[in-house]
Coordinates of C-alpha atoms in Angstrom, one line a residue:
M1 CA 0.0 0.0 0.0
A2 CA 1.4 3.4 -1.0
L3 CA 2.3 5.8 1.8
K4 CA 0.4 9.1 2.0
Y5 CA 2.4 12.2 1.2
H6 CA 3.0 13.3 4.8
E7 CA 3.9 9.7 5.7
Q8 CA 6.4 9.6 2.9
V9 CA 7.9 13.0 3.9
D10 CA 8.2 11.7 7.6
R11 CA 9.9 8.5 6.3
D12 CA 12.4 10.4 4.2
N13 CA 13.1 12.9 7.0
T14 CA 13.6 10.1 9.5
I15 CA 16.2 8.5 7.2
K16 CA 17.9 11.9 6.8
L17 CA 17.9 12.5 10.6
R18 CA 19.7 9.2 11.1
E19 CA 22.4 10.3 8.7
L20 CA 22.8 13.7 10.6
L21 CA 22.8 12.0 14.0
S22 CA 25.9 10.0 12.9
E23 CA 27.7 13.3 12.6
L24 CA 26.7 14.5 16.1
P25 CA 27.8 13.4 19.6
K26 CA 26.1 10.2 20.7
F27 CA 24.2 11.9 23.6
C28 CA 22.3 13.9 21.1
T29 CA 20.3 10.8 20.3
T30 CA 18.7 11.2 23.7
F31 CA 17.6 14.7 22.9
F32 CA 16.0 13.8 19.6
R33 CA 14.2 10.8 21.1
G34 CA 12.9 13.0 23.9
I35 CA 11.4 15.7 21.6
E36 CA 10.0 13.3 19.0
Q37 CA 6.4 13.3 20.3
R38 CA 6.1 17.1 20.2
T39 CA 8.0 18.1 17.1
S40 CA 7.7 17.4 13.4
S41 CA 10.3 15.5 11.5
R42 CA 11.1 18.6 9.6
T43 CA 11.7 20.5 12.9
R44 CA 14.0 17.8 14.2
I45 CA 16.1 18.0 11.0
A46 CA 16.4 21.8 11.4
Y47 CA 17.6 21.2 15.0
A48 CA 20.2 18.6 13.8
Y49 CA 21.6 21.0 11.2
D50 CA 21.8 23.8 13.8
L51 CA 23.5 21.6 16.4
K52 CA 26.0 20.5 13.7
V53 CA 27.0 24.2 13.3
F54 CA 27.3 24.6 17.0
F55 CA 29.7 21.7 17.5
Q56 CA 31.7 22.8 14.5
F57 CA 32.0 26.2 16.1
L58 CA 33.4 24.7 19.3
I59 CA 36.0 22.7 17.3
D60 CA 37.0 25.7 15.2
Q61 CA 36.9 28.5 17.7
N62 CA 37.0 27.3 21.3
P63 CA 40.5 26.7 22.5
L64 CA 39.4 23.9 24.9
Y65 CA 38.0 21.9 22.1
K66 CA 40.2 22.9 19.2
G67 CA 40.8 20.0 16.8
R68 CA 38.5 17.6 18.7
K69 CA 36.2 15.2 16.8
T70 CA 32.5 15.8 17.1
S71 CA 32.0 12.2 18.4
D72 CA 34.3 13.0 21.3
F73 CA 32.0 15.5 23.0
N74 CA 30.0 14.5 26.1
L75 CA 27.5 16.1 28.4
D76 CA 30.2 17.4 30.7
D77 CA 31.5 19.5 27.9
I78 CA 28.1 21.1 27.4
D79 CA 27.7 21.6 31.1
N80 CA 31.0 23.4 31.4
L81 CA 30.2 26.1 28.7
S82 CA 29.5 29.6 29.9
V83 CA 27.3 32.5 28.8
L84 CA 30.4 34.0 27.2
D85 CA 30.9 30.9 25.1
I86 CA 27.3 31.1 23.8
E87 CA 27.8 34.8 23.1
D88 CA 30.9 33.9 21.1
Y89 CA 28.8 31.5 19.2
M90 CA 26.3 34.2 18.3
E91 CA 29.1 36.4 17.0
Y92 CA 30.5 33.4 15.0
L93 CA 27.1 33.0 13.4
K94 CA 27.2 36.4 11.8
Y95 CA 29.9 35.3 9.4
R96 CA 31.6 31.9 9.0
K97 CA 33.3 29.7 6.5
Q98 CA 31.6 26.5 5.3
S99 CA 33.3 23.6 3.7
R100 CA 31.6 21.0 1.5
K101 CA 32.6 18.4 -1.1
D102 CA 31.4 18.5 -4.7
S103 CA 30.4 15.5 -6.8
K104 CA 34.1 14.9 -7.6
G105 CA 35.2 14.9 -4.0
N106 CA 36.8 18.4 -4.1
V107 CA 36.5 20.6 -1.0
I108 CA 34.7 23.8 -1.7
V109 CA 34.8 26.6 0.9
S110 CA 32.1 29.2 0.8
D111 CA 31.1 32.2 3.0
V112 CA 28.0 32.0 5.1
I113 CA 26.4 35.3 6.3
N114 CA 23.4 34.8 8.6
S115 CA 20.7 37.4 9.1
R116 CA 19.4 38.2 12.6
T117 CA 16.4 36.0 12.0
A118 CA 18.7 33.0 11.1
I119 CA 20.9 33.7 14.2
K120 CA 17.8 33.9 16.4
R121 CA 16.6 30.5 15.1
K122 CA 19.9 28.8 15.7
V123 CA 20.2 30.2 19.2
A124 CA 16.6 29.1 19.9
S125 CA 17.5 25.6 18.7
L126 CA 20.4 25.6 21.2
R127 CA 18.1 26.8 24.0
T128 CA 15.8 23.9 23.3
F129 CA 18.7 21.6 23.4
Y130 CA 20.0 22.9 26.7
N131 CA 16.5 23.1 28.3
Y132 CA 15.9 19.4 27.6
F133 CA 19.0 18.2 29.4
Y134 CA 18.7 20.8 32.2
K135 CA 15.0 19.9 32.9
N136 CA 15.9 16.2 32.9
Q137 CA 18.7 17.0 35.4
L138 CA 21.4 15.6 33.1
I139 CA 23.4 18.9 33.3
K140 CA 23.6 21.5 36.1
N141 CA 24.1 24.7 34.1
N142 CA 22.0 26.3 31.4
P143 CA 23.9 29.2 29.9
A144 CA 21.7 29.3 26.8
A145 CA 18.7 30.3 28.9
L146 CA 20.7 33.4 30.1
I147 CA 21.4 34.7 26.6
Q148 CA 19.5 37.8 25.4
M149 CA 18.0 36.9 22.0
P150 CA 18.6 39.2 19.0
R151 CA 15.9 41.8 18.6
L152 CA 14.1 41.6 15.3
K153 CA 12.4 44.4 13.4
D154 CA 8.8 43.7 12.5
K155 CA 8.6 42.9 8.8
E156 CA 6.0 44.3 6.6
I157 CA 3.5 41.6 5.5
I158 CA 3.8 41.2 1.8
R159 CA 0.5 40.3 0.1
M160 CA -1.3 40.9 -3.2
D161 CA -4.0 43.5 -3.6
V162 CA -7.4 42.5 -5.0
N163 CA -6.5 43.7 -8.5
E164 CA -3.2 41.9 -8.4
V165 CA -4.9 38.7 -7.5
A166 CA -7.1 39.0 -10.5
D167 CA -4.2 39.9 -12.8
F168 CA -2.2 37.0 -11.3
L169 CA -4.9 34.4 -12.0
D170 CA -5.4 35.9 -15.5
E171 CA -1.7 35.4 -16.1
V172 CA -1.8 31.8 -14.9
E173 CA -4.7 31.1 -17.4
N174 CA -3.3 32.8 -20.5
G175 CA 0.5 33.0 -19.9
D176 CA 0.9 36.2 -22.0
G177 CA 3.8 37.4 -19.9
L178 CA 5.8 34.2 -20.1
T179 CA 8.8 33.5 -22.4
K180 CA 8.3 31.5 -25.6
R181 CA 9.9 28.5 -24.0
Q182 CA 7.6 28.8 -20.9
Q183 CA 4.6 29.2 -23.1
I184 CA 5.3 25.8 -24.7
F185 CA 5.0 24.1 -21.3
H186 CA 2.2 26.4 -20.3
D187 CA -0.1 24.8 -22.9
K188 CA 0.4 21.5 -21.0
T189 CA 0.1 22.8 -17.5
E190 CA -2.5 25.6 -17.6
L191 CA -5.3 23.6 -16.1
R192 CA -3.2 22.2 -13.3
D193 CA -1.5 25.6 -12.5
S194 CA -4.9 27.4 -12.5
A195 CA -6.4 24.8 -10.2
M196 CA -3.4 25.0 -7.8
M197 CA -3.1 28.8 -7.7
T198 CA -6.9 29.3 -7.3
L199 CA -7.1 26.6 -4.6
M200 CA -4.2 28.2 -2.6
L201 CA -5.6 31.7 -3.0
G202 CA -9.1 30.6 -2.2
T203 CA -8.4 28.5 0.9
G204 CA -5.1 29.7 2.4
I205 CA -3.6 26.2 2.6
R206 CA 0.1 25.7 2.9
V207 CA 2.1 24.7 -0.2
S208 CA 3.0 21.4 1.5
E209 CA -0.7 20.7 2.1
C210 CA -1.5 21.5 -1.5
V211 CA 1.1 19.1 -3.0
G212 CA 0.1 16.5 -0.5
L213 CA -3.5 16.3 -1.7
N214 CA -4.8 13.1 -3.1
I215 CA -7.7 12.7 -5.5
G216 CA -9.8 11.2 -2.8
D217 CA -9.3 14.3 -0.6
I218 CA -11.6 16.4 -2.8
D219 CA -15.2 16.3 -1.6
F220 CA -17.5 18.2 -4.0
N221 CA -20.6 17.2 -2.1
N222 CA -19.5 19.4 0.8
D223 CA -17.1 21.7 -1.2
G224 CA -14.2 20.7 1.0
I225 CA -10.7 19.3 0.9
H226 CA -9.2 17.0 3.5
I227 CA -5.7 18.1 4.5
H228 CA -3.0 17.0 6.9
R229 CA -1.9 20.0 9.0
K230 CA 1.4 20.7 10.6
G231 CA 1.6 18.7 13.9
G232 CA -0.4 15.8 12.4
K233 CA -3.9 17.2 12.7
E234 CA -6.3 16.3 9.9
V235 CA -9.0 18.8 9.0
T236 CA -11.4 19.7 6.3
V237 CA -11.0 23.1 4.6
Y238 CA -13.9 24.5 2.6
F239 CA -13.7 26.3 -0.8
G240 CA -16.1 28.6 -2.7
D241 CA -17.7 28.5 -6.1
E242 CA -14.8 30.0 -8.0
V243 CA -12.4 27.3 -6.6
E244 CA -15.0 24.5 -7.3
G245 CA -15.3 25.5 -11.0
V246 CA -11.6 25.4 -11.6
L247 CA -11.1 22.2 -9.6
R248 CA -13.9 20.4 -11.5
R249 CA -12.3 21.2 -14.8
Y250 CA -8.9 20.0 -13.6
M251 CA -10.4 16.8 -12.2
D252 CA -12.0 15.9 -15.5
Y253 CA -8.5 16.4 -17.1
R254 CA -6.7 14.5 -14.3
K255 CA -8.9 11.3 -14.9
H256 CA -7.1 10.8 -18.2
I257 CA -3.6 11.0 -16.9
I258 CA -1.8 7.8 -16.0
A259 CA 0.5 8.6 -13.1
E260 CA 3.9 7.0 -12.4
T261 CA 4.1 4.3 -9.7
G262 CA 3.8 5.7 -6.3
S263 CA 1.9 8.8 -7.5
E264 CA -1.3 7.1 -8.6
D265 CA -3.4 8.9 -5.9
A266 CA -1.7 12.3 -6.2
L267 CA -4.0 15.1 -7.2
F268 CA -1.4 17.4 -8.8
L269 CA 1.3 15.9 -11.0
S270 CA 4.5 17.1 -12.6
L271 CA 5.1 16.8 -16.4
R272 CA 6.7 13.5 -15.6
N273 CA 3.4 12.4 -14.1
Q274 CA 4.9 12.2 -10.6
R275 CA 3.5 14.0 -7.5
I276 CA 4.5 17.7 -7.9
T277 CA 7.1 19.0 -5.4
V278 CA 7.1 22.0 -3.1
R279 CA 10.0 23.4 -5.0
S280 CA 8.1 23.2 -8.3
V281 CA 5.2 25.1 -6.9
Q282 CA 7.5 27.8 -5.5
Y283 CA 9.0 28.2 -9.0
M284 CA 5.5 28.2 -10.5
V285 CA 4.3 31.1 -8.2
K286 CA 7.5 33.1 -8.9
K287 CA 7.2 32.6 -12.7
Y288 CA 3.6 34.0 -12.8
A289 CA 4.0 36.7 -10.1
K290 CA 7.0 38.4 -11.5
T291 CA 5.1 39.5 -14.6
V292 CA 2.2 40.9 -12.5
T293 CA 3.9 42.2 -9.4
P294 CA 7.6 42.7 -10.2
L295 CA 8.3 44.8 -7.1
K296 CA 6.8 42.3 -4.7
H297 CA 8.5 39.0 -3.8
I298 CA 5.5 36.7 -4.1
T299 CA 5.9 33.1 -2.7
P300 CA 3.4 30.4 -1.9
H301 CA 3.3 31.7 1.6
K302 CA 2.4 35.2 0.3
L303 CA -0.6 33.6 -1.4
R304 CA -1.6 32.3 2.1
S305 CA -1.1 35.8 3.6
T306 CA -3.2 37.3 0.8
Y307 CA -6.1 34.9 1.6
G308 CA -5.8 35.6 5.3
T309 CA -6.0 39.3 4.7
N310 CA -9.0 39.1 2.5
L311 CA -10.8 36.8 4.9
Y312 CA -10.2 39.1 7.8
K313 CA -11.3 42.2 5.8
E314 CA -14.5 40.4 4.9
T315 CA -15.3 38.9 8.3
G316 CA -13.4 41.0 10.9
D317 CA -13.1 37.7 12.9
I318 CA -9.5 37.1 13.8
Y319 CA -10.4 33.8 15.5
L320 CA -12.0 32.5 12.3
V321 CA -8.9 33.5 10.3
A322 CA -6.7 31.7 12.9
D323 CA -8.8 28.6 12.7
V324 CA -9.0 28.4 8.9
L325 CA -5.3 29.0 8.5
G326 CA -4.5 26.4 11.1
H327 CA -2.7 28.6 13.6
N328 CA -2.6 26.9 17.0
D329 CA -2.2 30.3 18.8
V330 CA -4.4 33.2 17.8
N331 CA -1.6 35.6 18.8
T332 CA 0.3 34.3 15.8
T333 CA -2.5 35.5 13.6
K334 CA -2.8 38.8 15.4
K335 CA 0.9 39.4 14.9
H336 CA 0.5 38.9 11.1
Y337 CA -2.6 41.1 10.8
A338 CA -1.9 43.8 13.4
A339 CA -2.0 46.6 10.9
L340 CA -5.5 45.5 9.8
E341 CA -6.6 45.3 13.4
D342 CA -5.5 48.9 13.9
E343 CA -7.3 49.9 10.7
R344 CA -10.5 48.4 12.0
R345 CA -10.1 50.1 15.4
R346 CA -9.5 53.4 13.7
S347 CA -12.7 52.9 11.6
A348 CA -14.7 52.6 14.8
R349 CA -14.0 56.1 16.0
N350 CA -17.2 57.6 14.6
K351 CA -19.5 54.6 15.0
V352 CA -20.8 55.5 18.4
H353 CA -22.7 58.9 18.8
L354 CA -22.9 60.4 22.2
R355 CA -25.6 62.9 21.4
N356 CA -28.4 62.9 18.9
D357 CA -28.1 65.6 16.2

């Protein structure tokens, strides 16, 4: 029996994590086993990459561990680090050299410059790492908890305006702004691309949720799609008449495509008749958006932000937006749509009259 998309992703990530663990100290296995039930496989891989950078820093920069092998580290080494050591790590993250081997085995050295956001994420990973061992009384000191996290500036939420959404979908349908080479492929993918872009703009689902859809996940009786959310939750998200029309046309087309082995159930296929990938959808969005909104960096996540904005403007219900987008904490939603909330509060200033005219 073929695995579902999210099951296949978890399987591949588990295999990748085992490879990464072989490059980390043995005691790290305890940490990853301990957080398995409350983190996604993708999150655990991110932690593994971040920890790999941390131990490489100790080997390259800390005199006590200079030249040591990663496998030689133990919990006492972690326990003996100070706040100053962690601060040195944060400074190291701003700029560092990274070595890797190419396909011919040659060592390639490249520069890595991390933004404040990237540094904050790596330090947050280290905090989680330290907190686990500290709370389980396996170490006595927790210097990572004493570090002041980098302050980040609030980023402007990039989204498409109503007219830009209409122009974007027109471009997906007709492909007038594409290169001649892109237009050749566009003739073969227009129905699929229109269905995907309309679905994402009309429901706010994540790109991973979109590519993970199977044919059987579409329910036209109730105008809903069955998706697998981050964290393992399975929900039904409902779509409107515009989405239904495009989806029905694509479904009629999809019935006549013979998919490759392992992708028989996949709703959206690549030109090779395999389940389409997240990266392919990212390229798809960029390809169409740059002809419509060249000054905005539109990604699949920006389509999600566009939907959330439109839903909030129409309903004024931040809790509904949080629920539909699958945010576990409504404060996450409020943070993204704070400007709109302020706009709504401002619009209330003349709604209540204190005296009759």
